[in-house]
Tab-separated table of C-alpha atoms and ligand atoms in Angstrom:
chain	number	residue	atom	x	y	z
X	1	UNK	CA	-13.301	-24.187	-1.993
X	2	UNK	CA	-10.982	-23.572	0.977
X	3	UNK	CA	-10.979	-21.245	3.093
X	4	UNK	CA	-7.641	-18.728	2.372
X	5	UNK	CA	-4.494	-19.433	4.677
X	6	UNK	CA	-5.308	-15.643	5.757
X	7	UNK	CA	-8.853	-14.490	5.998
X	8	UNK	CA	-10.413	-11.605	7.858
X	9	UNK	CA	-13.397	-13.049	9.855
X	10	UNK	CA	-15.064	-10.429	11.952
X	11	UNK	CA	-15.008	-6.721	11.359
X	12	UNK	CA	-16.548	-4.296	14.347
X	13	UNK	CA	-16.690	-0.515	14.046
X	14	UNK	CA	-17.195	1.814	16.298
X	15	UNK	CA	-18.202	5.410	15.611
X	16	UNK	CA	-15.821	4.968	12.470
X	17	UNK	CA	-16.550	7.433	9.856
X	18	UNK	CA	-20.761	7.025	8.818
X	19	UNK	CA	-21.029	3.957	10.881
X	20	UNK	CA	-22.032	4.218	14.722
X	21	UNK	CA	-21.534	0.592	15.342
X	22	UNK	CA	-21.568	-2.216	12.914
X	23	UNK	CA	-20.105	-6.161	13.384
X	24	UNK	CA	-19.882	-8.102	10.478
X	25	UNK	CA	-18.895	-11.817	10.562
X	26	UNK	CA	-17.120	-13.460	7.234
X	27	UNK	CA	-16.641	-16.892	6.129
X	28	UNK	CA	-13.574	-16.616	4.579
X	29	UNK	CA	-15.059	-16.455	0.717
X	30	UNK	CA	-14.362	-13.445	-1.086
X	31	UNK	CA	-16.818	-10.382	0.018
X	32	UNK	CA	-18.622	-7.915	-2.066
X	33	UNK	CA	-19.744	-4.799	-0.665
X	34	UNK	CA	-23.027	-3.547	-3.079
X	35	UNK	CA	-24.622	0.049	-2.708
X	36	UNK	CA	-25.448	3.308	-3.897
X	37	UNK	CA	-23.099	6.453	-3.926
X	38	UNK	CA	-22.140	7.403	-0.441
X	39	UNK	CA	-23.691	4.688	1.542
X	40	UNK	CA	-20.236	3.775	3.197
X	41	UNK	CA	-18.753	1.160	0.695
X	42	UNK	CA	-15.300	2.791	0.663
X	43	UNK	CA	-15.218	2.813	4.430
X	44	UNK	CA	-15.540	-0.825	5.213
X	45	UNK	CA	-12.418	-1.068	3.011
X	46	UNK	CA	-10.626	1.874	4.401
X	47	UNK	CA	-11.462	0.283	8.009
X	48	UNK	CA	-10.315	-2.630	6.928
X	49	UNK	CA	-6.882	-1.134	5.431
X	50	UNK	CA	-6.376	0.202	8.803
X	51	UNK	CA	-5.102	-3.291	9.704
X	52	UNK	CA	-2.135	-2.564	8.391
X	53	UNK	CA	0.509	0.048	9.082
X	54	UNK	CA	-0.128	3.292	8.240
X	55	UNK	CA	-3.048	5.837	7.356
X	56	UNK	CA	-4.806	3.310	5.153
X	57	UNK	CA	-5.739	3.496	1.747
X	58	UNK	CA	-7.338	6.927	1.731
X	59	UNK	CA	-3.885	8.214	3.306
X	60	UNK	CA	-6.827	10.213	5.852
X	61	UNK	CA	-5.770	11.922	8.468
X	62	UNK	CA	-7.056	10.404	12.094
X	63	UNK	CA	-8.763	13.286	12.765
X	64	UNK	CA	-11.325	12.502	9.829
X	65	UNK	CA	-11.757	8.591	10.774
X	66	UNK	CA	-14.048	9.608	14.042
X	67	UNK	CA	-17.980	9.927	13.044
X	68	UNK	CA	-18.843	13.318	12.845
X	69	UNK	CA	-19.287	14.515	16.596
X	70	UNK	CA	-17.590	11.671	18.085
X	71	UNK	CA	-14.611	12.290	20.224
X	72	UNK	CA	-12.927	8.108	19.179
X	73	UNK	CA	-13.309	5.518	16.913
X	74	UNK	CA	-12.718	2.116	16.707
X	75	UNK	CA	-12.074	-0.960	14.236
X	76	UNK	CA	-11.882	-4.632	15.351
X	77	UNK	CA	-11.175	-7.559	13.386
X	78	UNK	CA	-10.564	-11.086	13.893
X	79	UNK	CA	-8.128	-12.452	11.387
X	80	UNK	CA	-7.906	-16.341	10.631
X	81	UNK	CA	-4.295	-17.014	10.063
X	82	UNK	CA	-4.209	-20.684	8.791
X	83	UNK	CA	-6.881	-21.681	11.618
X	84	UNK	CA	-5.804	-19.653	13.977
X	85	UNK	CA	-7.752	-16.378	15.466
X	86	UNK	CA	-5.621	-13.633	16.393
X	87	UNK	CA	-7.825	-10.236	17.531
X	88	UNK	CA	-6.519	-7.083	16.212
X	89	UNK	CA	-7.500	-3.794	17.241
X	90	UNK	CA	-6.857	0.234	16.621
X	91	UNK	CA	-8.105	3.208	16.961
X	92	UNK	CA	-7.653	6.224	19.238
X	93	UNK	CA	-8.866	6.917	22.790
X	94	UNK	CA	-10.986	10.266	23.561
X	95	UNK	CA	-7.844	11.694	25.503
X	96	UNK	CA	-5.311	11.403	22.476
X	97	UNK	CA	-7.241	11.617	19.007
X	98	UNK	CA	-3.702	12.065	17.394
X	99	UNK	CA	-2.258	8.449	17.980
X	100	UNK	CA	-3.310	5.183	16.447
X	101	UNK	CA	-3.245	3.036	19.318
X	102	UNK	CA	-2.643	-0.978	18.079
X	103	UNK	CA	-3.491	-3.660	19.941
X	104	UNK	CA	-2.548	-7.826	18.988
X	105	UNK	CA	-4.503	-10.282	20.811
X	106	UNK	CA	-5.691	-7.462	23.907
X	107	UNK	CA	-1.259	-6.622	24.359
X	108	UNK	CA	-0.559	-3.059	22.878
X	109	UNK	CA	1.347	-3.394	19.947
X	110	UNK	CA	3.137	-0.973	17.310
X	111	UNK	CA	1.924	-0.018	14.803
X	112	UNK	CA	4.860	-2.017	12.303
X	113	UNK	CA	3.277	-5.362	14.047
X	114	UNK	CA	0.440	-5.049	11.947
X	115	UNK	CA	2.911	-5.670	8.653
X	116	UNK	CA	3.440	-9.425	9.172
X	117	UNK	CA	0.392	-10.025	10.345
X	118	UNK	CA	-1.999	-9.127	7.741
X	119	UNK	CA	-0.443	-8.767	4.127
X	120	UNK	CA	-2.282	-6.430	2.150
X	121	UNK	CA	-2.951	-4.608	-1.445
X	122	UNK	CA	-5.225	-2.343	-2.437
X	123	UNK	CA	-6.733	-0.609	-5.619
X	124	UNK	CA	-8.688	2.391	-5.655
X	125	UNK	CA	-9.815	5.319	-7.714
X	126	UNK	CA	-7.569	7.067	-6.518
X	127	UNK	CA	-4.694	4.980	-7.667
X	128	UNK	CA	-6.069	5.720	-11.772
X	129	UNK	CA	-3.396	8.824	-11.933
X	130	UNK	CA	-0.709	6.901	-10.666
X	131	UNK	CA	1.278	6.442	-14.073
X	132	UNK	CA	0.767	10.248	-14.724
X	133	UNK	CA	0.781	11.821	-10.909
X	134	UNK	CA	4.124	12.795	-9.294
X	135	UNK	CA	6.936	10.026	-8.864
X	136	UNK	CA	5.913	10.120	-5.138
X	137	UNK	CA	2.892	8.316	-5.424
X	138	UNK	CA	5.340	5.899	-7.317
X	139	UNK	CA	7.607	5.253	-4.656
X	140	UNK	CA	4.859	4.572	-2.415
X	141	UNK	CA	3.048	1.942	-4.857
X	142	UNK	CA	6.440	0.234	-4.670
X	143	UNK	CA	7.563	0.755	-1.113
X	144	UNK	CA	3.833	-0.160	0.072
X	145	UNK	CA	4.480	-3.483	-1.948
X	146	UNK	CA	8.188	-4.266	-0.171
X	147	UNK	CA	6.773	-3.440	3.138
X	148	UNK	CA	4.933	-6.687	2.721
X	149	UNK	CA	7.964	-8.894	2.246
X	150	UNK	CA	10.540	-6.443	4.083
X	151	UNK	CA	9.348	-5.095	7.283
X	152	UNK	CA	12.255	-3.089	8.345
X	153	UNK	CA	11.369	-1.708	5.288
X	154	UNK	CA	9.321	1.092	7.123
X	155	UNK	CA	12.129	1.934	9.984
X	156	UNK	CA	14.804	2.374	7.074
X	157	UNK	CA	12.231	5.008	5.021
X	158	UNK	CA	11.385	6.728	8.546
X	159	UNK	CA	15.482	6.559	9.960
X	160	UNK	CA	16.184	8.020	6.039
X	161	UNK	CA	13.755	11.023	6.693
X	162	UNK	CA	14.749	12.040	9.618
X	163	UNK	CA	18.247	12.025	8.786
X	164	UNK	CA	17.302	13.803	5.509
X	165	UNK	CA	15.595	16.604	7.068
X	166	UNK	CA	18.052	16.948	9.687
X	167	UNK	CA	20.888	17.143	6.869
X	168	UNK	CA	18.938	19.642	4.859
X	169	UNK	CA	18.162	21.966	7.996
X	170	UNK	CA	22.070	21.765	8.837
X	171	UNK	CA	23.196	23.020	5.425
X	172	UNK	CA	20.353	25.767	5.788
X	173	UNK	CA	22.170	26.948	8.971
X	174	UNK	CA	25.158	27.501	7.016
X	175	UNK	CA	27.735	26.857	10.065
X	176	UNK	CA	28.008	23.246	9.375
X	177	UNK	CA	29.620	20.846	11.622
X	178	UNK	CA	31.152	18.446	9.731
X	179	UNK	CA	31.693	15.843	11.836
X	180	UNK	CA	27.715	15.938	12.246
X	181	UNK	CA	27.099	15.955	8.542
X	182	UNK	CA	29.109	13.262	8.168
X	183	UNK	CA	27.153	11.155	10.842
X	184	UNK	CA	24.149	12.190	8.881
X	185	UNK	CA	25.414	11.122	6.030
X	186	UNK	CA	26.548	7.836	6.897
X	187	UNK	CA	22.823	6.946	8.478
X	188	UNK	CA	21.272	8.276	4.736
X	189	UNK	CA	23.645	6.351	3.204
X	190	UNK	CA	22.667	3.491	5.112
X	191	UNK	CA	19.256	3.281	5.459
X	192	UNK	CA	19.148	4.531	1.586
X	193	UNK	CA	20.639	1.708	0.826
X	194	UNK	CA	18.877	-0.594	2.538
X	195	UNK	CA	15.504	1.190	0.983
X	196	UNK	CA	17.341	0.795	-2.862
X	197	UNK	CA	17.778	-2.920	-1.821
X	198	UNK	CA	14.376	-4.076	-0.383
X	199	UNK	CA	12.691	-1.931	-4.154
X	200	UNK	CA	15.061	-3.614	-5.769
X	201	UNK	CA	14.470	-7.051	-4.504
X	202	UNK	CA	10.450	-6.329	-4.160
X	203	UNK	CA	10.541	-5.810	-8.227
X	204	UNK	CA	12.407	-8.225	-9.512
X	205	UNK	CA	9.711	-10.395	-7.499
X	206	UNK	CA	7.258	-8.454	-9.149
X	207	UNK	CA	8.553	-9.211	-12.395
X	208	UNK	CA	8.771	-12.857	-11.792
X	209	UNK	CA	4.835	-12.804	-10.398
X	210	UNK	CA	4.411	-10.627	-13.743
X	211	UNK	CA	6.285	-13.058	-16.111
X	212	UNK	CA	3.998	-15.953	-14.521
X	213	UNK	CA	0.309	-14.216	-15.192
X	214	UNK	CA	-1.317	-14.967	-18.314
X	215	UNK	CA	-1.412	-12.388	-20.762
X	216	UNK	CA	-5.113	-12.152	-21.117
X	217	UNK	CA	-7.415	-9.431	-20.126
X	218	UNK	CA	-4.880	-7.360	-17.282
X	219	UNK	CA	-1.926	-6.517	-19.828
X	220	UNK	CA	2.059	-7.162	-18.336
X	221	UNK	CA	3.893	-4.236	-17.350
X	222	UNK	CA	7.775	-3.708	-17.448
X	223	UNK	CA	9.052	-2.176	-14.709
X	224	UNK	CA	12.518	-0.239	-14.236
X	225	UNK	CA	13.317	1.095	-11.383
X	226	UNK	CA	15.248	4.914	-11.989
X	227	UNK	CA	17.509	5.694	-8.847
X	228	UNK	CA	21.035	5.662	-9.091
X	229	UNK	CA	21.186	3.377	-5.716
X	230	UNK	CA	18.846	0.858	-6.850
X	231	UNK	CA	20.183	0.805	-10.683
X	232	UNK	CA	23.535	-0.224	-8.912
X	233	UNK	CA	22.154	-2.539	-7.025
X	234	UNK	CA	20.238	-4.082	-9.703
X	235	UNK	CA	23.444	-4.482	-11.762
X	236	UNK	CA	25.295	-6.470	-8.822
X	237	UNK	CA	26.840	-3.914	-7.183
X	238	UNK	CA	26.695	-4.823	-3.632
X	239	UNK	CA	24.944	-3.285	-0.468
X	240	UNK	CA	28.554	-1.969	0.785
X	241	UNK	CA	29.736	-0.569	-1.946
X	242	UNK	CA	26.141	1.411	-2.955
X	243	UNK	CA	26.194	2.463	0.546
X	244	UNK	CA	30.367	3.890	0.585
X	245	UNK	CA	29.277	5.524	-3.027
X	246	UNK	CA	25.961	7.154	-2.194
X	247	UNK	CA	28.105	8.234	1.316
X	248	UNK	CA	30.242	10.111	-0.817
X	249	UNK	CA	28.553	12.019	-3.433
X	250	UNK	CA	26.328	12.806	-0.764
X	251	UNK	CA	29.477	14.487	1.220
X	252	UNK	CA	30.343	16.610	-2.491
X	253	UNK	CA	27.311	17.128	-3.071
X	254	UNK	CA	27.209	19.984	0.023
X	255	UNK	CA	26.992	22.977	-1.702
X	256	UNK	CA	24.908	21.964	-4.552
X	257	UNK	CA	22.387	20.888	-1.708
X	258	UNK	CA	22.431	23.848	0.054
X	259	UNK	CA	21.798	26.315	-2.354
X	260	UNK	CA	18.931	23.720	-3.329
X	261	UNK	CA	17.653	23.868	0.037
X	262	UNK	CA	17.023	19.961	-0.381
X	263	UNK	CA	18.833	17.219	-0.981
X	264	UNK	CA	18.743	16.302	-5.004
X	265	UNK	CA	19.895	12.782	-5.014
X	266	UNK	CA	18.911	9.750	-3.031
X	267	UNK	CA	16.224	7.253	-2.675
X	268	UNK	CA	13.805	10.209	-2.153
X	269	UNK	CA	14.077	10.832	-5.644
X	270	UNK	CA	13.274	7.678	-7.141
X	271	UNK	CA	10.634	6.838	-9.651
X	272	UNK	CA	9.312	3.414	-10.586
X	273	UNK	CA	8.921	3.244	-15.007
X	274	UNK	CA	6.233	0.820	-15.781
X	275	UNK	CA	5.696	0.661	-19.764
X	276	UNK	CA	2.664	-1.579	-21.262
X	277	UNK	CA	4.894	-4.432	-22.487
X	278	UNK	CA	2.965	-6.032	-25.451
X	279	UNK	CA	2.841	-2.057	-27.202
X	280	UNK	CA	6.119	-1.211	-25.924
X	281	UNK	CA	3.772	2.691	-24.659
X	282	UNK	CA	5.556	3.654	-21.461
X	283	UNK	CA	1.933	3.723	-19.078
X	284	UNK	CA	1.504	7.072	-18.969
X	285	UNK	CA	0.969	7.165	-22.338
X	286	UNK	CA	-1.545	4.707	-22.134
X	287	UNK	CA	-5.345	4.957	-22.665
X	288	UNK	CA	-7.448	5.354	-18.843
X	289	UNK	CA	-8.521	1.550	-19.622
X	290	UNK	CA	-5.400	0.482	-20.788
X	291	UNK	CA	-3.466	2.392	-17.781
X	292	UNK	CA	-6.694	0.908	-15.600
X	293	UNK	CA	-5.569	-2.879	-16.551
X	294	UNK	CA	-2.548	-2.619	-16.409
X	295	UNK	CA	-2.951	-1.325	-12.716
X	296	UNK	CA	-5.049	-4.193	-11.954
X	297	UNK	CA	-2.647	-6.644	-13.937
X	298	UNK	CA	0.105	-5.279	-10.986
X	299	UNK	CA	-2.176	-5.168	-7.977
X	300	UNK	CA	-2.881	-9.100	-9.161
X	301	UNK	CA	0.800	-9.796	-9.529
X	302	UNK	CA	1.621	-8.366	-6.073
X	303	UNK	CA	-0.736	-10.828	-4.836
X	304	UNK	CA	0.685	-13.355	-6.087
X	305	UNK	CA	4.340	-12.252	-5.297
X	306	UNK	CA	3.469	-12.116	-1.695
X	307	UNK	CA	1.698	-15.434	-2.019
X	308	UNK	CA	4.605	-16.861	-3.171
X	309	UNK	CA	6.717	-16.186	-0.478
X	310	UNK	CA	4.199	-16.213	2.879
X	311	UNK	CA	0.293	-16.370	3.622
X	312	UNK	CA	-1.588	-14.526	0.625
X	313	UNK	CA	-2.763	-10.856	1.277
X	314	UNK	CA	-6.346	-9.667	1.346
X	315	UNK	CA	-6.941	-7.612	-1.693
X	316	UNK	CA	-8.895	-4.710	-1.542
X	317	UNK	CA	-10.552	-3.315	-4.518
X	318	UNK	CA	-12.106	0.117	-4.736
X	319	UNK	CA	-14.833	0.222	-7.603
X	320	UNK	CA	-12.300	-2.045	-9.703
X	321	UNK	CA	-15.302	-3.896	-11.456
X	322	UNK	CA	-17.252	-0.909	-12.497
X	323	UNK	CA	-15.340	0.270	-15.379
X	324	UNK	CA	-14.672	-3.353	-16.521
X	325	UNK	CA	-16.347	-5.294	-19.327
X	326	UNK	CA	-18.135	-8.347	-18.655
X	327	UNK	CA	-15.688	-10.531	-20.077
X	328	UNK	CA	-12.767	-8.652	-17.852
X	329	UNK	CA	-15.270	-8.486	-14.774
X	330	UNK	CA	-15.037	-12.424	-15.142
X	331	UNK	CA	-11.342	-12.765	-15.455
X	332	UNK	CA	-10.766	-10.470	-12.657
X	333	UNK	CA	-12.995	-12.844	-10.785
X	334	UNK	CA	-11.240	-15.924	-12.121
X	335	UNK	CA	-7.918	-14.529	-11.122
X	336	UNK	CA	-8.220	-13.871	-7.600
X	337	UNK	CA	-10.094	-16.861	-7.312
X	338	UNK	CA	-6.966	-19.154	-8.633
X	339	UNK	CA	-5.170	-16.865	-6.393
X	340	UNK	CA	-6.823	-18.216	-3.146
X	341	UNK	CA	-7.000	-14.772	-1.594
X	342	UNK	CA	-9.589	-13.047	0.222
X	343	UNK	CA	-10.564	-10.504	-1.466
X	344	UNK	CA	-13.018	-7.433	-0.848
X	345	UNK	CA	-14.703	-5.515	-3.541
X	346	UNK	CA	-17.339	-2.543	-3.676
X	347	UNK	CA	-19.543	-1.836	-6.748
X	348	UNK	CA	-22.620	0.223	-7.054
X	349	UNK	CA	-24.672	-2.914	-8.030
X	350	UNK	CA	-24.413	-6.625	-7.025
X	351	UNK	CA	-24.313	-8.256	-10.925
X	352	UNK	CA	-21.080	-7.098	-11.446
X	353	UNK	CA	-20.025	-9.786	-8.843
X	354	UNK	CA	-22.061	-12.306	-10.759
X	355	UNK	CA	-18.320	-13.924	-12.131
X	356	UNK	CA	-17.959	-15.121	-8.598
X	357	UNK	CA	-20.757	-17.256	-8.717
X	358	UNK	CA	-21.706	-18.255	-5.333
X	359	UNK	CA	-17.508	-18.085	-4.203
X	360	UNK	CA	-18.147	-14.483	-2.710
X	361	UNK	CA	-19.925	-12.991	0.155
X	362	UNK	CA	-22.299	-9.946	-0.840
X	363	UNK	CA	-23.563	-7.387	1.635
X	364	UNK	CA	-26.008	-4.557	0.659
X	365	UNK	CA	-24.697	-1.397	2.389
X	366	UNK	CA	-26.575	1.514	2.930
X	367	UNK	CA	-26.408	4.038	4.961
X	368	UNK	CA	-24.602	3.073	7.772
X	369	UNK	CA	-25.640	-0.730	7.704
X	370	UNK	CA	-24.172	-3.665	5.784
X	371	UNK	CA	-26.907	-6.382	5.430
X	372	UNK	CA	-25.919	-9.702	4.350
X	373	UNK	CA	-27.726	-10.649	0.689
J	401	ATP	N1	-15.946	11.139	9.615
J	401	ATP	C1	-17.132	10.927	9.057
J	401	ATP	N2	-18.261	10.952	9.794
J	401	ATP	C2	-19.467	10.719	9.237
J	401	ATP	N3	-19.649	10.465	7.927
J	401	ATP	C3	-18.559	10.424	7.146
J	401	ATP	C4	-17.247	10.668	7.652
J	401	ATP	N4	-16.363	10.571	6.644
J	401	ATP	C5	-17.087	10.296	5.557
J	401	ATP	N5	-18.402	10.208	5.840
J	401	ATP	C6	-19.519	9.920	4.937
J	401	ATP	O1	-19.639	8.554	4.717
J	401	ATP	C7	-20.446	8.356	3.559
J	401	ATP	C8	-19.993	7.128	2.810
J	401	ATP	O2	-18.730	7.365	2.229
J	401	ATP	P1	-18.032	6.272	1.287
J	401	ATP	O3	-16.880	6.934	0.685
J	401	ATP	O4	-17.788	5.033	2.053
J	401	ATP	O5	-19.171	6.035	0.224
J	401	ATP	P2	-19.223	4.939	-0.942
J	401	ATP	O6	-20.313	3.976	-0.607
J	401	ATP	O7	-17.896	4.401	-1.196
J	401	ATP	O8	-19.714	5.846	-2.161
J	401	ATP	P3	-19.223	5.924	-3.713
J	401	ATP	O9	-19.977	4.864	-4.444
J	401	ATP	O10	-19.675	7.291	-4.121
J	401	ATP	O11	-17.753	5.752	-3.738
J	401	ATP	C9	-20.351	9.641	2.766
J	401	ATP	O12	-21.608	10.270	2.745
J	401	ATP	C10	-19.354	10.472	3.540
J	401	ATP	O13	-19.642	11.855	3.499
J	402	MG	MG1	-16.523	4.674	-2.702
């Protein structure tokens, strides 16, 4: 089989959460990381999530990602990117434990360079109370996702924030200037607009990657979109026109927002519906396993959306096999091998990476170590 057109090669720690030092080398197959309960399984694929932008998939702060005691950490990776090596590193120094520095072939990079480079999805325990948690865990499934195919994606969310807070502050003073509102406005407006757009865009792409999956043992999902802005948009409306609307009720919306103390429309507010197609159950009504495969089912069509459009992402799964069936442990297996991506699992025991057959890497971790098996 050939190697992925994206493929994460090398991985070298450094004082990074239970591992002191550790360098594993990859050959581009899937890898399965095997081993008992705390022996440092979910840490090779946080480290490795790290290779993206932002706090990875535990959301950690960087102040846990050092080894107990140590004043830095550090991850390196060499990434294969259709034959070619680039060298990616991050981490923080000693003298500034609070910033992520990024570095792209030994140049320092930001932190939104990592985007591009290294498309990537993730599934983890965590994720199982996504379809009943708050909407905000939502918005970040989907705006996760559409960072993938939109970078700007992440300066329009942080330009929208700022301006947000800075709005809601200025109605808290009461004496507001409203030339400044208005300029406050018209960047929310903007950059909310822009966010509405790139969810929009990212799931109708979903729903085309969805629409193309066999129905089989990960069930299809619907998904709607509820947000005024990205309802327009998804009707036609067009980018100008969202943007001159959303400027306005924002501007007579004033009062109502300050007596709120927030602002109660926007892109901030937006929830992503996903309903269980084939029983017409909105998910959160769903069963654990049926909410469970349906998650997978998504994670497997983002894949395969970004694959579509650029080099497939690495897909990192957090414990996805244990709850499976052997039958569903195979299709998962059979999936993201027709998929052609690299992808990186953990389990408790290595048979429930026996659907891979000999197309995946398995490493026994304990303690600190990974050992190749
Ligand atoms: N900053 C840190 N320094 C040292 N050890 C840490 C740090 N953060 C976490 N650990 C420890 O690392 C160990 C491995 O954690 P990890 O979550 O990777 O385990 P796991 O193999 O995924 O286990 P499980 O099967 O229970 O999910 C745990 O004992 C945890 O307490
Ligand atoms: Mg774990």
């Amino acid at each position: 089989m050939p190697a992925p057109a994206l493929s994460l090669r090398r991985l070298r720690l450094s004082d990074f959460r239970n591992y002191a030092a550790l360098d594993l080398d990859f050959d581009g197959r899937c890898v399965a990381f095997a081993g008992a309960n705390g022996a440092g399984k979910t840490n090779l694929l946080e480290a490795v999530s790290l290779l993206a932008p932002g706090r990875g998939l535990r959301r950690a702060p960087l102040a846990d990602l050092a080894r107990t005691g140590a004043p830095a950490w550090g991850v390196r990776a060499v990434l294969d990117r259709a034959g070619e090596g680039v060298e990616v590193a991050t981490g923080v120094a000693p003298e500034s434990p609070n910033s992520r520095i990024v570095r792209i072939d030994d140049a320092p990079a930001p932190q939104t360079a990592l985007g591009p480079l290294a498309p990537m999805v993730w599934l983890t325990p965590a994720q199982d109370r996504l379809f009943t948690g708050p909407p905000g865990d939502r918005r970040r499934f989907i705006d996760r996702f559409a960072l993938a195919a939109f970078p700007d994606h992440a300066t329009a969310s942080n330009r929208y924030e700022r301006a947000l807070r800075e709005r809601t502050r200025v109605l808290e003073e009461g004496r507001a200037d409203p030339a400044w509102l208005d300029g406050l406005e018209a960047e929310m407006a903007a950059r909310g607009a822009e966010i509405a757009q790139a969810r929009a865009e990212t799931v109708r792409r979903l729903e085309a990657a969805i629409a193309a999956r066999p129905e089989g043992a990960f069930p299809r999902a619907r998904l709607t979109l509820a947000g005024a802005l990205e309802q327009r948009l998804m009707e036609g409306a067009s980018l100008e026109d969202t943007e001159a609307e959303f400027r306005a009720a924002l501007a007579r919306a004033r009062p109502r927002d300050a007596a709120a103390g927030r602002a109660l429309e926007g892109p901030h507010r937006s929830d992503l519906d996903v309903v269980y197609a084939a029983k017409d159950q909105p998910a959160a009504l769903c069963s654990t396993g049926e909410q469970k495969a349906l998650l997978t089912g998504l994670v497997l069509a983002q894949a395969a959306a970004i694959s579509d459009a650029g080099p497939p992402p690495l897909v990192l799964l957090d414990e996805a096999a244990a709850h499976l069936d052997p039958d569903r442990r195979a299709a998962l297996a059979g999936e993201l091998l027709a998929l052609g991506v690299q992808a990186f699992l953990t389990g408790v025991e290595p048979r429930l990476f026996d659907g891979f057959a000999d197309a995946v890497q398995s490493f026994a971790v304990e303690a600190g170590t990974a050992t190749e098996i």
